[in-house]
PDB file of C-alpha atoms in Angstrom:
ATOM      1  CA  MET A   1     -15.731   7.166  10.354  1.00  0.00           C
ATOM      2  CA  ARG A   2     -15.342   3.376  10.533  1.00  0.00           C
ATOM      3  CA  MET A   3     -12.248   3.550   8.342  1.00  0.00           C
ATOM      4  CA  LEU A   4     -10.821   6.437  10.382  1.00  0.00           C
ATOM      5  CA  ARG A   5     -11.272   4.536  13.650  1.00  0.00           C
ATOM      6  CA  SER A   6      -9.729   1.444  12.086  1.00  0.00           C
ATOM      7  CA  THR A   7      -6.726   3.463  10.901  1.00  0.00           C
ATOM      8  CA  VAL A   8      -6.172   5.001  14.341  1.00  0.00           C
ATOM      9  CA  VAL A   9      -6.356   1.593  16.007  1.00  0.00           C
ATOM     10  CA  PHE A  10      -4.080   0.162  13.324  1.00  0.00           C
ATOM     11  CA  ALA A  11      -1.564   2.959  13.861  1.00  0.00           C
ATOM     12  CA  TRP A  12      -1.080   2.303  17.551  1.00  0.00           C
ATOM     13  CA  VAL A  13      -1.225  -1.474  17.272  1.00  0.00           C
ATOM     14  CA  THR A  14       1.418  -1.524  14.542  1.00  0.00           C
ATOM     15  CA  PHE A  15       3.545   0.973  16.445  1.00  0.00           C
ATOM     16  CA  ALA A  16       3.438  -1.283  19.499  1.00  0.00           C
ATOM     17  CA  ALA A  17       4.132  -4.328  17.338  1.00  0.00           C
ATOM     18  CA  ALA A  18       7.067  -2.583  15.678  1.00  0.00           C
ATOM     19  CA  ARG A  19       8.568  -1.728  19.064  1.00  0.00           C
ATOM     20  CA  MET A  20       8.162  -5.339  20.157  1.00  0.00           C
ATOM     21  CA  CYS A  21       9.768  -6.571  16.945  1.00  0.00           C
ATOM     22  CA  PHE A  22      12.666  -4.196  17.491  1.00  0.00           C
ATOM     23  CA  ALA A  23      13.118  -5.601  20.957  1.00  0.00           C
ATOM     24  CA  GLY A  24      13.179  -9.062  19.397  1.00  0.00           C
ATOM     25  CA  GLY A  25      15.891  -8.080  16.934  1.00  0.00           C
ATOM     26  CA  ILE A  26      13.843  -8.155  13.728  1.00  0.00           C
ATOM     27  CA  ASP A  27      14.861  -4.683  12.578  1.00  0.00           C
ATOM     28  CA  HIS A  28      18.428  -4.453  11.326  1.00  0.00           C
ATOM     29  CA  VAL A  29      20.357  -2.756   8.541  1.00  0.00           C
ATOM     30  CA  VAL A  30      21.013  -5.006   5.544  1.00  0.00           C
ATOM     31  CA  THR A  31      23.814  -4.645   3.022  1.00  0.00           C
ATOM     32  CA  TYR A  32      22.890  -1.925   0.538  1.00  0.00           C
ATOM     33  CA  ASP A  33      21.838  -3.389  -2.809  1.00  0.00           C
ATOM     34  CA  ASN A  34      20.557  -1.186  -5.627  1.00  0.00           C
ATOM     35  CA  SER A  35      21.364  -3.590  -8.445  1.00  0.00           C
ATOM     36  CA  GLY A  36      19.613  -6.228 -10.546  1.00  0.00           C
ATOM     37  CA  ILE A  37      15.934  -6.701  -9.804  1.00  0.00           C
ATOM     38  CA  TRP A  38      16.281  -4.610  -6.654  1.00  0.00           C
ATOM     39  CA  LYS A  39      17.130  -1.407  -8.547  1.00  0.00           C
ATOM     40  CA  ARG A  40      15.218   1.650  -7.427  1.00  0.00           C
ATOM     41  CA  SER A  41      14.023   2.267 -10.980  1.00  0.00           C
ATOM     42  CA  TYR A  42      12.315  -1.142 -11.017  1.00  0.00           C
ATOM     43  CA  GLN A  43      10.572  -0.399  -7.734  1.00  0.00           C
ATOM     44  CA  GLN A  44       9.251   2.853  -9.165  1.00  0.00           C
ATOM     45  CA  ALA A  45       8.241   1.177 -12.415  1.00  0.00           C
ATOM     46  CA  LEU A  46       6.177  -1.366 -10.491  1.00  0.00           C
ATOM     47  CA  GLU A  47       4.344   1.254  -8.474  1.00  0.00           C
ATOM     48  CA  TYR A  48       3.671   3.577 -11.413  1.00  0.00           C
ATOM     49  CA  THR A  49       2.560   0.703 -13.642  1.00  0.00           C
ATOM     50  CA  LEU A  50       0.072  -0.500 -11.031  1.00  0.00           C
ATOM     51  CA  ILE A  51      -1.288   3.006 -10.449  1.00  0.00           C
ATOM     52  CA  GLY A  52      -1.608   3.635 -14.182  1.00  0.00           C
ATOM     53  CA  GLY A  53      -3.175   0.220 -14.682  1.00  0.00           C
ATOM     54  CA  GLU A  54      -5.847   0.664 -12.033  1.00  0.00           C
ATOM     55  CA  ILE A  55      -6.828   4.080 -13.381  1.00  0.00           C
ATOM     56  CA  ALA A  56      -6.887   2.935 -17.009  1.00  0.00           C
ATOM     57  CA  GLY A  57      -8.821  -0.217 -16.112  1.00  0.00           C
ATOM     58  CA  ALA A  58     -11.370   1.704 -14.047  1.00  0.00           C
ATOM     59  CA  LEU A  59     -11.981   4.284 -16.778  1.00  0.00           C
ATOM     60  CA  TRP A  60     -12.214   1.643 -19.493  1.00  0.00           C
ATOM     61  CA  GLU A  61     -14.515  -0.763 -17.652  1.00  0.00           C
ATOM     62  CA  GLY A  62     -16.594   1.681 -15.622  1.00  0.00           C
ATOM     63  CA  GLY A  63     -18.266   0.479 -12.454  1.00  0.00           C
ATOM     64  CA  GLU A  64     -21.051  -1.702 -13.827  1.00  0.00           C
ATOM     65  CA  SER A  65     -19.064  -4.881 -14.432  1.00  0.00           C
ATOM     66  CA  ARG A  66     -17.462  -7.076 -11.803  1.00  0.00           C
ATOM     67  CA  LEU A  67     -13.985  -6.248 -13.100  1.00  0.00           C
ATOM     68  CA  GLY A  68     -14.726  -2.531 -13.348  1.00  0.00           C
ATOM     69  CA  LYS A  69     -16.074  -2.377  -9.806  1.00  0.00           C
ATOM     70  CA  THR A  70     -12.927  -4.106  -8.567  1.00  0.00           C
ATOM     71  CA  PHE A  71     -10.740  -1.569 -10.379  1.00  0.00           C
ATOM     72  CA  TRP A  72     -12.626   1.257  -8.671  1.00  0.00           C
ATOM     73  CA  GLN A  73     -12.310  -0.495  -5.319  1.00  0.00           C
ATOM     74  CA  SER A  74      -8.597  -0.707  -5.973  1.00  0.00           C
ATOM     75  CA  ILE A  75      -8.474   3.050  -6.550  1.00  0.00           C
ATOM     76  CA  ASP A  76     -10.388   3.653  -3.305  1.00  0.00           C
ATOM     77  CA  SER A  77      -7.994   1.369  -1.476  1.00  0.00           C
ATOM     78  CA  SER A  78      -4.848   2.997  -2.834  1.00  0.00           C
ATOM     79  CA  VAL A  79      -6.108   6.532  -2.170  1.00  0.00           C
ATOM     80  CA  ILE A  80      -7.111   5.701   1.416  1.00  0.00           C
ATOM     81  CA  GLY A  81      -3.872   3.786   1.906  1.00  0.00           C
ATOM     82  CA  GLY A  82      -1.793   6.639   0.537  1.00  0.00           C
ATOM     83  CA  ILE A  83      -3.442   9.246   2.754  1.00  0.00           C
ATOM     84  CA  SER A  84      -3.238   7.005   5.831  1.00  0.00           C
ATOM     85  CA  SER A  85       0.385   6.087   5.208  1.00  0.00           C
ATOM     86  CA  GLU A  86       1.422   9.702   4.749  1.00  0.00           C
ATOM     87  CA  ALA A  87      -0.401  10.752   7.914  1.00  0.00           C
ATOM     88  CA  LEU A  88       1.225   7.973   9.940  1.00  0.00           C
ATOM     89  CA  LYS A  89       4.676   8.890   8.610  1.00  0.00           C
ATOM     90  CA  HIS A  90       4.217  12.420   9.933  1.00  0.00           C
ATOM     91  CA  ILE A  91       2.958  11.144  13.279  1.00  0.00           C
ATOM     92  CA  PHE A  92       5.707   8.625  14.003  1.00  0.00           C
ATOM     93  CA  THR A  93       8.619  10.320  12.144  1.00  0.00           C
ATOM     94  CA  ARG A  94      10.900   7.311  12.325  1.00  0.00           C
ATOM     95  CA  SER A  95      14.430   7.533  10.936  1.00  0.00           C
ATOM     96  CA  ARG A  96      15.253   5.408   7.903  1.00  0.00           C
ATOM     97  CA  PRO A  97      18.150   2.929   7.838  1.00  0.00           C
ATOM     98  CA  ALA A  98      19.920   5.307   5.454  1.00  0.00           C
ATOM     99  CA  GLN A  99      19.672   8.014   8.125  1.00  0.00           C
ATOM    100  CA  SER A 100      20.724   5.979  11.150  1.00  0.00           C
ATOM    101  CA  SER A 101      21.714   2.443  12.054  1.00  0.00           C
ATOM    102  CA  ASP A 102      19.474   2.632  15.128  1.00  0.00           C
ATOM    103  CA  PRO A 103      15.961   1.302  14.375  1.00  0.00           C
ATOM    104  CA  ASN A 104      14.583   2.744  17.615  1.00  0.00           C
ATOM    105  CA  LEU A 105      14.677   6.381  16.560  1.00  0.00           C
ATOM    106  CA  TRP A 106      11.008   7.399  16.566  1.00  0.00           C
ATOM    107  CA  PHE A 107       9.488  10.898  16.712  1.00  0.00           C
ATOM    108  CA  GLN A 108      12.553  12.489  15.136  1.00  0.00           C
ATOM    109  CA  GLY A 109      10.638  15.234  13.364  1.00  0.00           C
ATOM    110  CA  LYS A 110      10.606  16.501   9.788  1.00  0.00           C
ATOM    111  CA  GLY A 111      12.450  14.431   7.194  1.00  0.00           C
ATOM    112  CA  HIS A 112      12.135  11.121   9.064  1.00  0.00           C
ATOM    113  CA  TYR A 113       9.339   9.242   7.360  1.00  0.00           C
ATOM    114  CA  SER A 114      10.231   5.571   7.451  1.00  0.00           C
ATOM    115  CA  PHE A 115       7.139   4.115   9.161  1.00  0.00           C
ATOM    116  CA  PRO A 116       5.054   2.697   7.592  1.00  0.00           C
ATOM    117  CA  GLY A 117       6.405   1.817   4.144  1.00  0.00           C
ATOM    118  CA  GLY A 118       4.391   3.975   1.744  1.00  0.00           C
ATOM    119  CA  GLU A 119       5.199   2.156  -1.479  1.00  0.00           C
ATOM    120  CA  VAL A 120       4.509  -1.236   0.046  1.00  0.00           C
ATOM    121  CA  THR A 121       1.202   0.159   1.287  1.00  0.00           C
ATOM    122  CA  ALA A 122       0.388   1.377  -2.233  1.00  0.00           C
ATOM    123  CA  VAL A 123       1.256  -1.867  -4.002  1.00  0.00           C
ATOM    124  CA  THR A 124      -0.611  -3.958  -1.443  1.00  0.00           C
ATOM    125  CA  ALA A 125      -3.636  -1.649  -1.486  1.00  0.00           C
ATOM    126  CA  ILE A 126      -3.914  -1.925  -5.269  1.00  0.00           C
ATOM    127  CA  VAL A 127      -3.750  -5.711  -5.553  1.00  0.00           C
ATOM    128  CA  THR A 128      -5.757  -6.644  -2.440  1.00  0.00           C
ATOM    129  CA  PRO A 129      -9.279  -5.989  -3.834  1.00  0.00           C
ATOM    130  CA  PHE A 130      -8.470  -8.249  -6.794  1.00  0.00           C
ATOM    131  CA  VAL A 131      -7.234 -10.976  -4.467  1.00  0.00           C
ATOM    132  CA  PHE A 132     -10.417 -10.784  -2.383  1.00  0.00           C
ATOM    133  CA  GLU A 133     -12.669 -10.668  -5.438  1.00  0.00           C
ATOM    134  CA  TYR A 134     -11.089 -13.295  -7.656  1.00  0.00           C
ATOM    135  CA  GLY A 135      -8.843 -15.426  -5.436  1.00  0.00           C
ATOM    136  CA  GLY A 136     -11.577 -17.904  -4.579  1.00  0.00           C
ATOM    137  CA  ASP A 137     -12.506 -18.472  -8.232  1.00  0.00           C
ATOM    138  CA  HIS A 138      -9.014 -18.311  -9.673  1.00  0.00           C
ATOM    139  CA  PRO A 139      -6.320 -19.294  -7.120  1.00  0.00           C
ATOM    140  CA  GLY A 140      -3.608 -18.029  -9.464  1.00  0.00           C
ATOM    141  CA  VAL A 141      -4.692 -14.501  -8.540  1.00  0.00           C
ATOM    142  CA  TYR A 142      -3.049 -15.010  -5.152  1.00  0.00           C
ATOM    143  CA  ALA A 143       0.251 -14.686  -7.008  1.00  0.00           C
ATOM    144  CA  LEU A 144      -0.412 -10.933  -7.032  1.00  0.00           C
ATOM    145  CA  GLU A 145       0.713 -10.979  -3.408  1.00  0.00           C
ATOM    146  CA  LEU A 146       4.237 -11.553  -4.714  1.00  0.00           C
ATOM    147  CA  LEU A 147       4.286  -7.940  -5.913  1.00  0.00           C
ATOM    148  CA  PRO A 148       4.163  -6.329  -2.436  1.00  0.00           C
ATOM    149  CA  VAL A 149       6.527  -9.032  -1.165  1.00  0.00           C
ATOM    150  CA  TYR A 150       9.033  -8.078  -3.868  1.00  0.00           C
ATOM    151  CA  ASP A 151       8.596  -4.378  -3.154  1.00  0.00           C
ATOM    152  CA  ALA A 152       9.020  -4.909   0.586  1.00  0.00           C
ATOM    153  CA  ILE A 153      12.307  -6.765   0.089  1.00  0.00           C
ATOM    154  CA  ALA A 154      13.528  -4.194  -2.404  1.00  0.00           C
ATOM    155  CA  ARG A 155      12.753  -1.253  -0.117  1.00  0.00           C
ATOM    156  CA  VAL A 156      14.699  -2.881   2.717  1.00  0.00           C
ATOM    157  CA  LYS A 157      17.621  -3.678   0.425  1.00  0.00           C
ATOM    158  CA  VAL A 158      18.024  -0.042  -0.655  1.00  0.00           C
ATOM    159  CA  GLN A 159      17.937   0.936   3.042  1.00  0.00           C
ATOM    160  CA  ALA A 160      14.781   3.006   2.631  1.00  0.00           C
ATOM    161  CA  HIS A 161      12.883   1.091   5.315  1.00  0.00           C
ATOM    162  CA  TRP A 162      13.223  -1.177   8.297  1.00  0.00           C
ATOM    163  CA  GLN A 163      11.683  -4.629   8.247  1.00  0.00           C
ATOM    164  CA  THR A 164       8.789  -3.570  10.489  1.00  0.00           C
ATOM    165  CA  ASP A 165       8.112  -0.572   8.213  1.00  0.00           C
ATOM    166  CA  VAL A 166       7.334  -2.786   5.245  1.00  0.00           C
ATOM    167  CA  LEU A 167       5.363  -5.260   7.367  1.00  0.00           C
ATOM    168  CA  ALA A 168       3.235  -2.359   8.596  1.00  0.00           C
ATOM    169  CA  GLY A 169       2.823  -1.134   5.012  1.00  0.00           C
ATOM    170  CA  PHE A 170       1.639  -4.580   3.950  1.00  0.00           C
ATOM    171  CA  ALA A 171      -0.832  -4.681   6.854  1.00  0.00           C
ATOM    172  CA  LEU A 172      -2.150  -1.184   6.108  1.00  0.00           C
ATOM    173  CA  GLY A 173      -2.586  -1.922   2.402  1.00  0.00           C
ATOM    174  CA  THR A 174      -4.434  -5.128   3.239  1.00  0.00           C
ATOM    175  CA  LEU A 175      -6.702  -3.245   5.653  1.00  0.00           C
ATOM    176  CA  THR A 176      -7.623  -0.560   3.115  1.00  0.00           C
ATOM    177  CA  GLY A 177      -8.076  -3.201   0.415  1.00  0.00           C
ATOM    178  CA  TYR A 178     -10.428  -5.172   2.631  1.00  0.00           C
ATOM    179  CA  TYR A 179     -12.389  -2.036   3.500  1.00  0.00           C
ATOM    180  CA  ALA A 180     -12.717  -0.950  -0.138  1.00  0.00           C
ATOM    181  CA  HIS A 181     -13.749  -4.425  -1.245  1.00  0.00           C
ATOM    182  CA  SER A 182     -16.344  -4.748   1.521  1.00  0.00           C
ATOM    183  CA  ARG A 183     -18.260  -1.678   0.331  1.00  0.00           C
ATOM    184  CA  ASP A 184     -21.265  -2.188  -1.957  1.00  0.00           C
ATOM    185  CA  SER A 185     -20.269   0.769  -4.098  1.00  0.00           C
ATOM    186  CA  PRO A 186     -16.847   2.398  -4.570  1.00  0.00           C
ATOM    187  CA  LEU A 187     -16.425   5.729  -2.787  1.00  0.00           C
ATOM    188  CA  ILE A 188     -14.715   7.728  -5.532  1.00  0.00           C
ATOM    189  CA  LEU A 189     -16.976   6.383  -8.272  1.00  0.00           C
ATOM    190  CA  GLY A 190     -19.985   7.555  -6.291  1.00  0.00           C
ATOM    191  CA  VAL A 191     -19.003  11.228  -6.573  1.00  0.00           C
ATOM    192  CA  LEU A 192     -18.080  11.154 -10.273  1.00  0.00           C
ATOM    193  CA  PRO A 193     -20.430  11.777 -13.237  1.00  0.00           C
ATOM    194  CA  LYS A 194     -22.489   8.910 -14.678  1.00  0.00           C
ATOM    195  CA  GLY A 195     -20.082   8.486 -17.591  1.00  0.00           C
ATOM    196  CA  PHE A 196     -17.455   7.017 -15.327  1.00  0.00           C
ATOM    197  CA  THR A 197     -19.895   4.350 -14.194  1.00  0.00           C
ATOM    198  CA  VAL A 198     -20.602   3.296 -17.768  1.00  0.00           C
ATOM    199  CA  GLY A 199     -16.977   3.115 -18.840  1.00  0.00           C
ATOM    200  CA  ILE A 200     -15.183   4.268 -21.973  1.00  0.00           C
ATOM    201  CA  HIS A 201     -15.564   1.028 -23.921  1.00  0.00           C
ATOM    202  CA  LYS A 202     -19.374   1.230 -23.702  1.00  0.00           C
ATOM    203  CA  GLN A 203     -19.510   4.861 -24.742  1.00  0.00           C
ATOM    204  CA  PHE A 204     -17.861   4.340 -28.129  1.00  0.00           C
TER     205      PHE A 204
END
C-alpha cells in the first residue's frame, strides 16, 4: 500500500511538474537521429541486456549474499517500475513527438503513451538498487547512472519521448529502486521456492 500511495502521489506531482516544464519551454522536438550510438537497436540492446543480467545474476547468486539480494531488489524495482509506468501511460495518454509537434497533448486516448518514459524507467529501476547498495563503498558504481542518462537522450533523439517524459521515467525508476532497496527482504524472492534463495552456484 505504501508503494501504491507513493506511485499515485508521484503520478500527479510529475504531471504537474511536466506541465510547468512545458510552460517554461523545456519540451521541444529535436532533430530526428537514429544513427551511431543513438540507434534504436542499441537502446533495445541496453534494456534487454540489463533485464537478462539482473535475472541471471539473481538466479546464480540467490538471495543470501549481499550481491544476490541486490539483484533480487533490482528485479523488484524493475517489475514495480514497469507496472507503474505502463499504468501511468494509460492514465495520461500523452502524444509522442513522432505523433505531434505539440507537447501539450495529454489525455489523447489509446495509442498515445509517451508519459512517462518506460524504457528510462526500466533502466533506472534496474541500476538504482546497486547504486544505493554499493555507491558508498565503491564510488565508481555511480557511473551506472550514465546508463539511464544515455537512454533518456537516445529516446528523445528518436522522437519517442519529450524531455519531461524521460525525466519522469528517471524519477519513477529512482523511486522504485529506493523502495526495493529499503525493504529487508525482496518481494518476489519471498514468494519463490527455497532454491531461489540459495542460488544456482551453491546447488551444484
